Coordinates of C-alpha atoms in Angstrom, one line a residue:
X16 CA -22.5 -6.7 -24.3
X17 CA -20.7 -4.6 -22.1
X18 CA -21.2 -5.2 -18.3
X19 CA -21.8 -2.1 -16.1
X20 CA -20.3 -2.0 -12.8
X21 CA -22.5 0.0 -10.2
X22 CA -20.5 2.7 -8.1
X23 CA -23.7 4.0 -6.7
X24 CA -27.5 4.0 -8.0
X25 CA -26.7 6.8 -10.4
X26 CA -23.1 6.2 -11.8
X27 CA -22.6 3.0 -13.8
X28 CA -18.9 2.6 -14.9
X29 CA -18.2 1.1 -18.2
X30 CA -15.2 -1.1 -18.6
X31 CA -12.2 0.4 -20.6
X32 CA -12.2 -0.6 -24.2
X33 CA -10.3 -3.8 -25.3
X34 CA -7.5 -1.8 -27.1
X35 CA -6.4 0.2 -24.1
X36 CA -2.9 1.2 -22.9
X37 CA -3.3 3.0 -19.3
X38 CA -0.4 5.4 -19.9
X39 CA -1.8 6.5 -23.2
X40 CA -5.4 6.7 -21.6
X41 CA -3.9 9.0 -18.7
X42 CA -2.0 11.5 -21.4
X43 CA -5.2 11.7 -23.5
X44 CA -7.4 12.5 -20.1
X45 CA -5.0 15.6 -19.4
X46 CA -4.3 16.8 -22.9
X47 CA -6.0 20.1 -21.9
X48 CA -4.0 20.3 -18.7
X49 CA -0.6 20.4 -20.2
X50 CA 0.4 23.6 -18.2
X51 CA -1.0 22.3 -14.7
X52 CA 1.4 20.8 -12.2
X53 CA 1.0 17.0 -12.0
X54 CA 3.8 16.7 -9.5
X55 CA 5.8 18.3 -6.9
X56 CA 8.9 16.5 -5.6
X57 CA 11.9 17.3 -3.7
X58 CA 13.5 18.7 -6.7
X59 CA 10.9 21.0 -8.3
X60 CA 7.6 20.9 -10.2
X61 CA 6.5 18.9 -13.3
X62 CA 3.5 19.7 -15.3
X63 CA 1.2 17.4 -17.0
X64 CA 2.7 18.4 -20.5
X65 CA 6.1 17.7 -19.3
X66 CA 5.2 14.2 -17.6
X67 CA 3.8 13.3 -20.9
X68 CA 6.9 14.4 -22.9
X69 CA 9.5 12.6 -20.6
X70 CA 7.4 9.5 -20.5
X71 CA 7.2 9.4 -24.2
X72 CA 11.0 10.1 -24.3
X73 CA 11.4 7.4 -21.7
X74 CA 9.5 4.9 -23.9
X75 CA 12.0 5.7 -26.9
X76 CA 14.9 5.2 -24.7
X77 CA 14.0 2.0 -23.3
X78 CA 13.2 0.4 -26.7
X79 CA 16.6 2.0 -28.2
X80 CA 18.5 0.1 -25.4
X81 CA 16.8 -3.1 -26.7
X82 CA 14.3 -3.7 -24.2
X83 CA 11.3 -5.0 -26.0
X84 CA 7.5 -5.1 -25.2
X85 CA 6.5 -7.7 -22.7
X86 CA 10.0 -7.9 -21.3
X87 CA 10.6 -6.5 -17.7
X88 CA 12.4 -3.6 -16.5
X89 CA 13.1 -3.5 -12.7
X90 CA 12.5 0.0 -11.1
X91 CA 14.3 0.3 -7.7
X92 CA 13.5 4.0 -7.3
X93 CA 13.0 6.7 -4.6
X94 CA 9.7 8.7 -4.9
X95 CA 10.7 11.5 -7.3
X96 CA 9.0 12.3 -10.6
X97 CA 11.5 10.2 -12.3
X98 CA 9.6 7.1 -11.0
X99 CA 6.2 8.0 -12.4
X100 CA 8.3 8.9 -15.8
X101 CA 9.7 5.5 -15.8
X102 CA 6.7 3.5 -15.0
X103 CA 4.4 5.5 -17.4
X104 CA 7.2 5.3 -20.2
X105 CA 7.5 1.7 -19.9
X106 CA 3.7 1.3 -19.9
X107 CA 3.3 3.3 -23.2
X108 CA 6.0 1.4 -24.7
X109 CA 4.4 -2.0 -24.0
X110 CA 7.4 -2.9 -21.6
X111 CA 6.6 -4.1 -18.2
X112 CA 7.8 -2.2 -15.2
X113 CA 8.5 -4.1 -12.0
X114 CA 8.3 -1.7 -9.2
X115 CA 10.5 -2.9 -6.3
X116 CA 10.7 -2.0 -2.5
X117 CA 13.6 0.2 -2.1
X118 CA 14.5 -1.1 1.5
X119 CA 15.4 -4.6 0.4
X120 CA 18.9 -6.4 0.5
X121 CA 21.2 -7.1 -2.3
X122 CA 20.0 -10.7 -2.1
X123 CA 16.3 -9.8 -2.5
X124 CA 17.3 -7.8 -5.6
X125 CA 19.2 -10.8 -6.8
X126 CA 16.2 -12.9 -6.6
X127 CA 14.2 -10.3 -8.2
X128 CA 16.2 -9.8 -11.2
X129 CA 16.6 -13.4 -11.8
X130 CA 13.1 -14.2 -11.1
X131 CA 11.8 -11.4 -13.5
X132 CA 14.5 -11.9 -16.3
X133 CA 14.5 -8.0 -16.3
X134 CA 16.4 -6.6 -19.3
X135 CA 17.1 -3.3 -17.7
X136 CA 17.3 -2.0 -14.0
X137 CA 16.7 1.5 -13.2
X138 CA 17.9 2.5 -9.7
X139 CA 18.0 5.6 -7.7
X140 CA 21.8 6.6 -6.8
X141 CA 21.6 6.2 -3.3
X142 CA 20.4 2.8 -3.6
X143 CA 23.1 1.6 -6.1
X144 CA 25.3 -0.4 -3.8
X145 CA 22.7 -3.2 -3.3
X146 CA 21.7 -3.0 -6.6
X147 CA 25.3 -3.3 -7.9
X148 CA 26.1 -6.2 -5.8
X149 CA 22.9 -8.1 -6.8
X150 CA 23.6 -7.8 -10.8
X151 CA 27.6 -8.8 -9.9
X152 CA 25.8 -12.3 -8.3
X153 CA 23.8 -13.1 -11.4
X154 CA 25.0 -15.0 -14.7
X155 CA 22.8 -12.8 -16.9
X156 CA 24.8 -9.9 -18.4
X157 CA 21.8 -8.9 -20.6
X158 CA 20.4 -6.6 -17.7
X159 CA 21.3 -3.1 -18.2
X160 CA 21.9 -0.8 -15.3
X161 CA 20.5 2.8 -15.6
X162 CA 21.1 5.2 -12.7
X163 CA 18.5 7.9 -11.7
X164 CA 19.9 11.2 -10.4
X165 CA 17.0 13.9 -10.6
X166 CA 19.5 16.5 -9.1
X167 CA 22.2 16.9 -11.8
X168 CA 24.1 19.4 -9.4
X169 CA 24.9 16.3 -6.9
X170 CA 26.0 14.1 -9.7
X171 CA 28.5 11.7 -9.0
X172 CA 30.8 10.1 -11.6
X173 CA 28.8 7.0 -13.0
X174 CA 29.9 4.2 -15.3
X175 CA 26.6 3.5 -16.0
X176 CA 23.8 5.7 -18.2
X177 CA 21.9 8.5 -16.1
X178 CA 18.1 7.8 -16.6
X179 CA 17.4 11.6 -16.7
X180 CA 19.9 12.1 -19.5
X181 CA 18.5 9.2 -21.6
X182 CA 15.3 10.6 -21.2
X183 CA 16.3 14.1 -22.1
X184 CA 17.9 13.2 -25.3
X185 CA 15.7 10.8 -26.6
X186 CA 13.1 11.6 -29.1
X187 CA 9.4 11.3 -27.9
X188 CA 7.6 8.0 -28.8
X189 CA 5.0 8.9 -31.4
X190 CA 2.6 6.1 -30.8
X191 CA 1.9 4.2 -27.7
X192 CA 2.0 0.4 -27.6
X193 CA -1.4 -1.0 -28.8
X194 CA -2.1 -2.8 -25.7
X195 CA -5.2 -4.7 -24.6
X196 CA -7.1 -3.9 -21.7
X197 CA -6.1 -7.4 -20.3
X198 CA -2.5 -7.5 -21.5
X199 CA 0.2 -7.7 -18.6
X200 CA 0.9 -4.0 -17.7
X201 CA 3.3 -4.2 -14.6
X202 CA 4.1 -6.4 -11.7
X203 CA 4.4 -5.7 -7.8
X204 CA 6.3 -8.0 -5.4
X205 CA 4.5 -9.1 -2.3
X206 CA 6.3 -8.6 1.0
X207 CA 7.6 -12.0 1.1
X208 CA 6.6 -12.4 4.8
X209 CA 5.6 -16.2 4.1
X210 CA 8.7 -17.1 1.8
X211 CA 10.0 -15.5 -1.2
X212 CA 8.5 -12.3 -2.6
X213 CA 5.6 -13.2 -5.1
X214 CA 5.6 -11.4 -8.4
X215 CA 1.9 -10.2 -8.5
X216 CA 0.9 -9.6 -12.5
X217 CA -1.5 -6.9 -13.0
X218 CA -3.1 -5.7 -16.3
X219 CA -3.7 -1.9 -17.8
X220 CA -7.5 -2.4 -16.8
X221 CA -6.8 -3.0 -13.3
X222 CA -5.2 0.4 -12.9
X223 CA -8.5 2.0 -14.4
X224 CA -10.7 0.2 -12.0
X225 CA -9.2 1.2 -8.9
X226 CA -9.5 4.9 -10.1
X227 CA -13.1 4.4 -11.1
X228 CA -14.5 2.4 -8.3
X229 CA -12.5 3.6 -5.1
X230 CA -10.8 7.0 -5.7
X231 CA -13.6 8.8 -7.3
X232 CA -16.6 7.5 -5.8
X233 CA -15.2 6.7 -2.3
X234 CA -12.3 8.8 -1.7
X235 CA -13.9 11.5 -3.8
X236 CA -10.8 12.8 -5.4
X237 CA -11.2 15.8 -7.8
X238 CA -9.1 17.8 -10.1
X239 CA -8.5 20.5 -7.6
X240 CA -7.0 18.3 -5.1
X241 CA -3.5 18.4 -4.0
X242 CA -2.5 14.8 -3.0
X243 CA 0.1 13.3 -0.6
X244 CA 1.1 9.6 0.4
X245 CA 3.1 8.7 3.1
X246 CA 3.1 5.3 1.8
X247 CA 5.7 4.9 -1.3
X248 CA 4.8 4.3 -4.7
X249 CA 6.4 0.9 -4.7
X250 CA 3.6 -0.3 -2.6
X251 CA 0.2 -1.1 -4.3
X252 CA -1.4 1.5 -1.8
X253 CA 1.2 4.1 -2.7
X254 CA 0.9 3.6 -6.5
X255 CA -2.8 4.1 -6.4
X256 CA -2.5 7.1 -4.0
X257 CA 0.3 9.2 -5.9
X258 CA 0.0 7.9 -9.5
X259 CA -3.3 6.3 -10.7
X260 CA -5.8 8.4 -8.6
X261 CA -4.5 12.0 -9.2
X262 CA -3.5 11.6 -12.6
X263 CA -6.8 10.0 -13.2
X264 CA -8.6 13.4 -12.4
X265 CA -5.8 15.7 -13.1
X266 CA -5.0 16.7 -9.5
X267 CA -1.5 17.3 -8.2
X268 CA 0.6 14.9 -6.2
X269 CA 3.3 15.6 -3.7
X270 CA 6.4 13.3 -3.7
X271 CA 8.9 12.6 -0.9
X272 CA 11.9 10.6 -1.3
X273 CA 12.8 10.4 2.5
X274 CA 11.5 8.3 5.1
X275 CA 8.1 9.2 6.4
X276 CA 8.7 10.3 9.6
X277 CA 6.2 12.6 11.4
X278 CA 8.2 15.4 11.0
X279 CA 8.7 15.0 7.4
X280 CA 5.3 14.6 7.0
X281 CA 4.4 17.7 8.8
X282 CA 6.7 19.8 6.7
X283 CA 4.7 18.7 3.5
X284 CA 1.6 19.2 5.1
X285 CA 2.2 22.8 6.2
X286 CA 4.3 23.7 2.9
X287 CA 2.2 22.3 0.3
X288 CA -1.1 22.2 2.0
X289 CA -2.4 19.1 0.5
X290 CA -6.1 18.4 0.6
X291 CA -6.0 14.3 0.6
X292 CA -3.5 12.6 2.7
X293 CA -2.8 8.9 2.7
X294 CA -1.2 7.2 5.7
X295 CA -1.0 4.0 7.8
X296 CA -2.2 3.5 11.4
X297 CA 1.1 3.7 12.9
X298 CA 2.1 7.0 11.3
X299 CA -1.0 8.8 12.4
X300 CA -0.5 7.4 16.0
X301 CA 3.1 8.9 15.7
X302 CA 1.9 12.3 14.4
X303 CA -0.7 12.6 17.1
X304 CA 1.8 12.3 19.9
X305 CA 4.5 14.4 18.4
X306 CA 5.2 17.8 20.1
X307 CA 5.6 19.3 16.4
X308 CA 1.8 18.3 15.5
X309 CA 0.7 21.5 13.5
X310 CA -2.6 23.1 14.2
X311 CA -5.6 22.6 12.3
X312 CA -5.5 26.3 10.9
X313 CA -1.9 25.3 9.4
X314 CA -3.1 22.5 7.1
X315 CA -5.8 22.0 4.4
X316 CA -6.6 18.4 4.8
X317 CA -10.3 17.5 3.9
X318 CA -9.9 13.8 3.8
X319 CA -7.4 10.9 4.7
X320 CA -7.2 7.5 4.0
X321 CA -5.6 4.5 6.0
X322 CA -4.6 1.0 5.0
X323 CA -1.9 -1.6 5.9
X324 CA -3.3 -2.4 9.3
X325 CA -6.2 -1.8 11.0
X326 CA -6.9 1.8 12.5
X327 CA -7.6 1.9 16.0
X328 CA -10.8 3.7 17.0
X329 CA -8.9 5.9 19.5
X330 CA -6.5 7.1 16.7
X331 CA -8.9 8.0 14.4
X332 CA -11.1 9.8 16.8
X333 CA -8.2 12.0 18.0
X334 CA -7.1 12.6 14.5
X335 CA -10.6 13.8 13.5
X336 CA -10.9 16.0 16.6
X337 CA -7.6 17.7 16.0
X338 CA -7.7 18.2 12.4
X339 CA -11.4 18.0 11.5
X340 CA -10.9 15.6 8.8
X341 CA -12.1 11.9 8.7
X342 CA -9.7 9.2 8.2
X343 CA -11.3 6.5 5.7
X344 CA -9.8 3.2 7.1
X345 CA -9.7 0.5 4.4
X346 CA -8.3 -2.7 3.2
X347 CA -6.5 -3.5 0.1
X348 CA -4.1 -6.0 -1.2
X349 CA -1.4 -6.4 -3.6
X350 CA -3.3 -8.9 -5.4
X351 CA -6.4 -6.6 -5.6
X352 CA -4.2 -3.7 -6.3
X353 CA -5.9 -1.3 -4.0
X354 CA -8.7 -0.8 -1.4
X355 CA -11.8 -2.9 -1.7
X356 CA -13.3 -2.5 1.8
X357 CA -13.7 0.8 3.3
X358 CA -15.5 3.5 5.4
X359 CA -17.1 6.3 3.5
X360 CA -16.9 10.2 4.2
X361 CA -19.6 11.0 6.5
X362 CA -20.3 7.5 7.7
X363 CA -17.1 6.8 9.2
X364 CA -17.3 4.0 11.9
X365 CA -14.0 3.9 13.6
X366 CA -12.9 0.5 14.8
X367 CA -14.5 -1.2 11.5
X368 CA -12.9 -1.1 7.9
X369 CA -16.4 -0.1 6.6
X370 CA -18.4 -1.7 3.8
X371 CA -17.5 -3.3 0.4
X372 CA -16.3 -0.8 -2.2
X373 CA -19.2 -0.8 -5.1
X374 CA -18.0 -3.2 -7.5
X375 CA -16.5 -5.6 -5.5
X376 CA -17.9 -8.6 -3.6
X377 CA -16.7 -10.0 -0.3
X378 CA -17.7 -13.1 1.5
X379 CA -16.7 -14.6 5.2
X380 CA -16.4 -18.3 4.9
X381 CA -15.5 -21.0 7.6
X382 CA -13.1 -23.5 7.2
X383 CA -15.3 -26.0 5.4
X384 CA -16.1 -22.8 2.8
X385 CA -19.6 -22.0 4.2
X386 CA -20.6 -18.6 4.9
X387 CA -20.5 -17.3 8.3
X388 CA -23.4 -15.5 10.1
X389 CA -23.0 -12.0 11.4
X390 CA -20.5 -11.4 14.5
X391 CA -18.9 -14.6 13.7
X392 CA -15.0 -14.4 12.3
X393 CA -14.5 -16.0 8.9
X394 CA -11.8 -15.9 6.1
X395 CA -12.2 -13.1 3.8
X396 CA -12.6 -13.7 0.1
X397 CA -13.1 -11.0 -2.5
X398 CA -14.2 -10.5 -6.2
X399 CA -13.5 -7.6 -8.1
X400 CA -12.4 -6.3 -11.6
X401 CA -8.8 -5.2 -10.4
X402 CA -7.8 -8.8 -9.3
X403 CA -4.3 -9.6 -10.5
X404 CA -3.9 -12.5 -13.3
X405 CA -1.4 -14.5 -11.2
X406 CA 1.8 -14.8 -9.3
X407 CA 4.3 -15.1 -12.1
X408 CA 5.9 -18.5 -12.4
X409 CA 4.4 -19.9 -9.0
X410 CA 1.6 -22.1 -9.9
X411 CA 1.1 -23.6 -6.4
X412 CA 0.6 -20.2 -4.8
X413 CA -1.6 -18.8 -7.6
X414 CA -3.8 -22.0 -7.1
X415 CA -4.0 -21.4 -3.5
X416 CA -4.8 -17.7 -3.7
X417 CA -6.7 -17.2 -7.0
X418 CA -10.0 -19.4 -7.0
X419 CA -11.9 -18.5 -10.0
X420 CA -13.3 -15.0 -9.8
X421 CA -12.7 -15.1 -6.0
X422 CA -9.2 -14.4 -4.2
X423 CA -8.5 -15.6 -0.7
X424 CA -7.0 -12.7 1.2
X425 CA -5.5 -14.6 4.3
X426 CA -7.4 -12.1 6.5
X427 CA -9.8 -13.0 9.1
X428 CA -13.0 -10.7 9.4
X429 CA -16.2 -10.5 11.1
X430 CA -19.3 -8.4 9.8
X431 CA -21.6 -6.4 12.1
X432 CA -25.4 -6.5 12.0
X433 CA -25.1 -2.9 10.2
X434 CA -23.0 -4.3 7.3
X435 CA -19.7 -2.9 8.4
X436 CA -16.5 -5.4 8.8
X437 CA -14.3 -5.6 11.7
X438 CA -10.7 -6.8 11.2
X439 CA -9.7 -9.9 13.2
X440 CA -6.2 -10.4 12.1
X441 CA -4.4 -12.5 9.6
X442 CA -5.4 -16.0 9.2
X443 CA -1.9 -17.4 10.7
X444 CA -1.8 -14.9 13.5
X445 CA -5.2 -16.1 15.1
X446 CA -4.8 -17.7 18.8
X447 CA -7.0 -20.2 20.4
X448 CA -6.8 -19.7 24.1
X449 CA -8.7 -21.8 26.6
X450 CA -10.3 -23.5 23.6
X451 CA -11.7 -20.1 22.4
X452 CA -10.3 -18.3 19.3
X453 CA -8.6 -14.8 20.2
X454 CA -8.0 -12.0 17.6
X455 CA -4.9 -10.3 18.4
X456 CA -6.1 -7.2 16.5
X457 CA -8.8 -6.9 19.0
X458 CA -6.7 -7.1 22.1
X459 CA -4.3 -4.6 20.4
X460 CA -7.2 -2.0 19.7
X461 CA -8.3 -2.0 23.6
X462 CA -4.4 -1.7 24.6
X463 CA -4.0 1.3 22.5
X464 CA -7.0 3.1 23.7
X465 CA -5.1 3.4 27.2
X466 CA -3.6 6.8 27.8
X467 CA -0.1 5.3 28.2
X468 CA 0.2 3.1 25.1
X469 CA 1.4 4.1 21.6
X470 CA 1.5 1.0 20.1
X471 CA 0.8 -2.8 20.9
X472 CA 1.4 -6.1 19.4
X473 CA -0.5 -9.5 20.8
X474 CA 1.2 -13.1 20.2
X475 CA 0.4 -16.6 21.5
X476 CA 3.3 -18.2 23.6
X477 CA 3.5 -21.7 24.8
X478 CA 3.0 -22.2 28.8
X479 CA 3.4 -25.9 29.3
X480 CA 1.7 -26.9 26.3
X481 CA -1.1 -24.1 26.6
X482 CA -1.2 -21.1 24.4
X483 CA -1.3 -17.9 26.4
X484 CA -1.5 -14.3 25.1
X485 CA 1.6 -11.7 25.5
X486 CA 1.4 -8.1 24.6
X487 CA 4.3 -6.2 23.4
X488 CA 3.8 -2.5 24.4
X489 CA 5.5 0.6 23.3
X490 CA 4.7 3.5 25.7
X491 CA 4.3 7.0 25.0
X492 CA 6.9 9.5 25.9
X493 CA 5.7 10.6 29.1
X494 CA 5.2 7.0 30.6
X495 CA 7.8 4.6 32.1
X496 CA 7.6 0.6 32.1
X497 CA 6.6 -0.6 35.8
X498 CA 4.8 -3.6 37.2
X499 CA 2.0 -1.5 38.3
X500 CA 1.6 -0.2 34.8
X501 CA 1.5 -3.8 33.6
X502 CA -1.1 -5.0 36.0
X503 CA -3.1 -1.8 35.0
X504 CA -3.1 -2.6 31.4
X505 CA -4.0 -6.3 32.1
X506 CA -7.1 -4.9 34.1
X507 CA -8.0 -2.4 31.3
X508 CA -8.3 -5.2 28.8
X509 CA -10.4 -7.5 31.3
X510 CA -13.0 -4.7 31.8
X511 CA -13.4 -4.5 28.2
X512 CA -13.0 -7.9 26.6
X513 CA -14.0 -11.6 27.8
X514 CA -11.7 -12.5 30.4
X515 CA -9.9 -15.3 28.3
X516 CA -8.7 -12.6 25.9
X517 CA -6.7 -10.3 28.4
X518 CA -2.7 -10.8 28.0
X519 CA -1.2 -12.8 30.8
X520 CA 2.4 -11.1 30.0
X521 CA 3.0 -7.7 29.1
X522 CA 6.7 -6.9 27.7
X523 CA 7.5 -3.4 27.4
X524 CA 9.5 -2.4 24.1
X525 CA 11.1 0.7 22.6
X526 CA 9.8 -0.5 19.1
X527 CA 7.7 -3.2 17.3
X528 CA 9.2 -5.0 14.2
X529 CA 7.5 -4.0 11.1
X530 CA 7.4 -4.6 7.5
X531 CA 8.2 -1.7 4.9
X532 CA 4.6 -1.4 4.6
X533 CA 4.1 -0.6 8.3
X534 CA 2.5 -3.9 9.1
X535 CA 3.6 -5.5 12.6
X536 CA 5.9 -8.6 12.2
X537 CA 4.2 -10.8 14.9
X538 CA 6.4 -13.7 13.9
X539 CA 9.4 -12.0 14.7
X540 CA 7.8 -11.3 18.2
X541 CA 7.0 -15.0 18.6
X542 CA 10.4 -15.9 17.9
X543 CA 11.5 -13.5 20.9
X544 CA 8.8 -15.2 23.3

């Protein structure tokens, strides 16, 4: 008997059928939209009909190169339409795309190529040096190099096949692979902040669930939307934002290959007028302090999403005051594929991560595994249908994270009496000061509410065997570091939080170390202390 997952009291969602290939599912959904634009990238527009044809040709090309179903192909690609073509083409053929971060070193790619046993790697031409170096350092000569150059007018001499030429000259695959909903569809590598990156293995059905449980009922995405994600497609967050979600409703997605600076974002917001925008807290803060911030009338944003770090209340309130659009702050993970705890449109409570997305369950547990009461900090566990299967070839980490139906997130949260959840930081970032727990995030949220502060990160430092808090602060452009300002910031926190939580030291810095996803790397700050 099929189980229906409730997204609301009115809209039960049926699971996908047992025989289910996500790429073929999308193509069938959009058969009547062949002439509608699916993607606009830096090189032009691609319709739904063209996207399907190119993906099916990609499937044929990969199979003709000798890559077999269930084998892996590593994608080290910038955000152009060639990446969705490669991803969907691989899915259609039953080949497993492994989407890799484009900001990594040659050593990282060496590890991924070896760990995944990839039979091919498709790389954007600007990223070729690191991938070429990685290939030269591995013993397996069975991994084929394919180079993506979407704009043929800038083509440089290549010794490897050009991806776009392979796609253009291959016949379209007539039938997609007869995949099962629970078959392995693709991998995403974790950030590797606590060791080697972990190959997180997802199914065809997982993509379906994120669209049905979050994108449609919570984000409210519809066919008429134009969406733009600052988070890149190689992130779990970005993959949903710019591929799974828009293609599941027939919307149009904007892709940008360059780094997501505030000015680059403004250019797309004004030129293409997206209605749905996905960002991260650091970007929203930088947008608001930019002298080039566009006026509300110059953009068409109706709703935004945020993930990666907790969104400061002040940033959310100022953004909504300027643009009139709410930011739906949420939390997701590579293991759950997308957001499972989120604010809702019309019910946003800035400073919180909202409530569980219908279809997901969350629990807060203490160190003994017991439920914690409201207003107490606990470890966050999640249960939902988009959970990954495992970490590839890593039984120890798999057993520590995937606990039956539940996933241990590694995050600390507290639940308010109204049912909203407040982020308290990563489990390994929590501090114990004067015998009491301090959440770095809580202190950071207060600091960024000060008019002089753009960003802040709080870590614990050893003072004669005792832990004290130190805040690293990035100031807005009109403010200068001074001892007086440091004292003012300490007093600002003291007035708003319990006395033991204020930072004993303030260190002014020009920037904070971050992961490629925009998360603050507090461990690097601890190394400086």
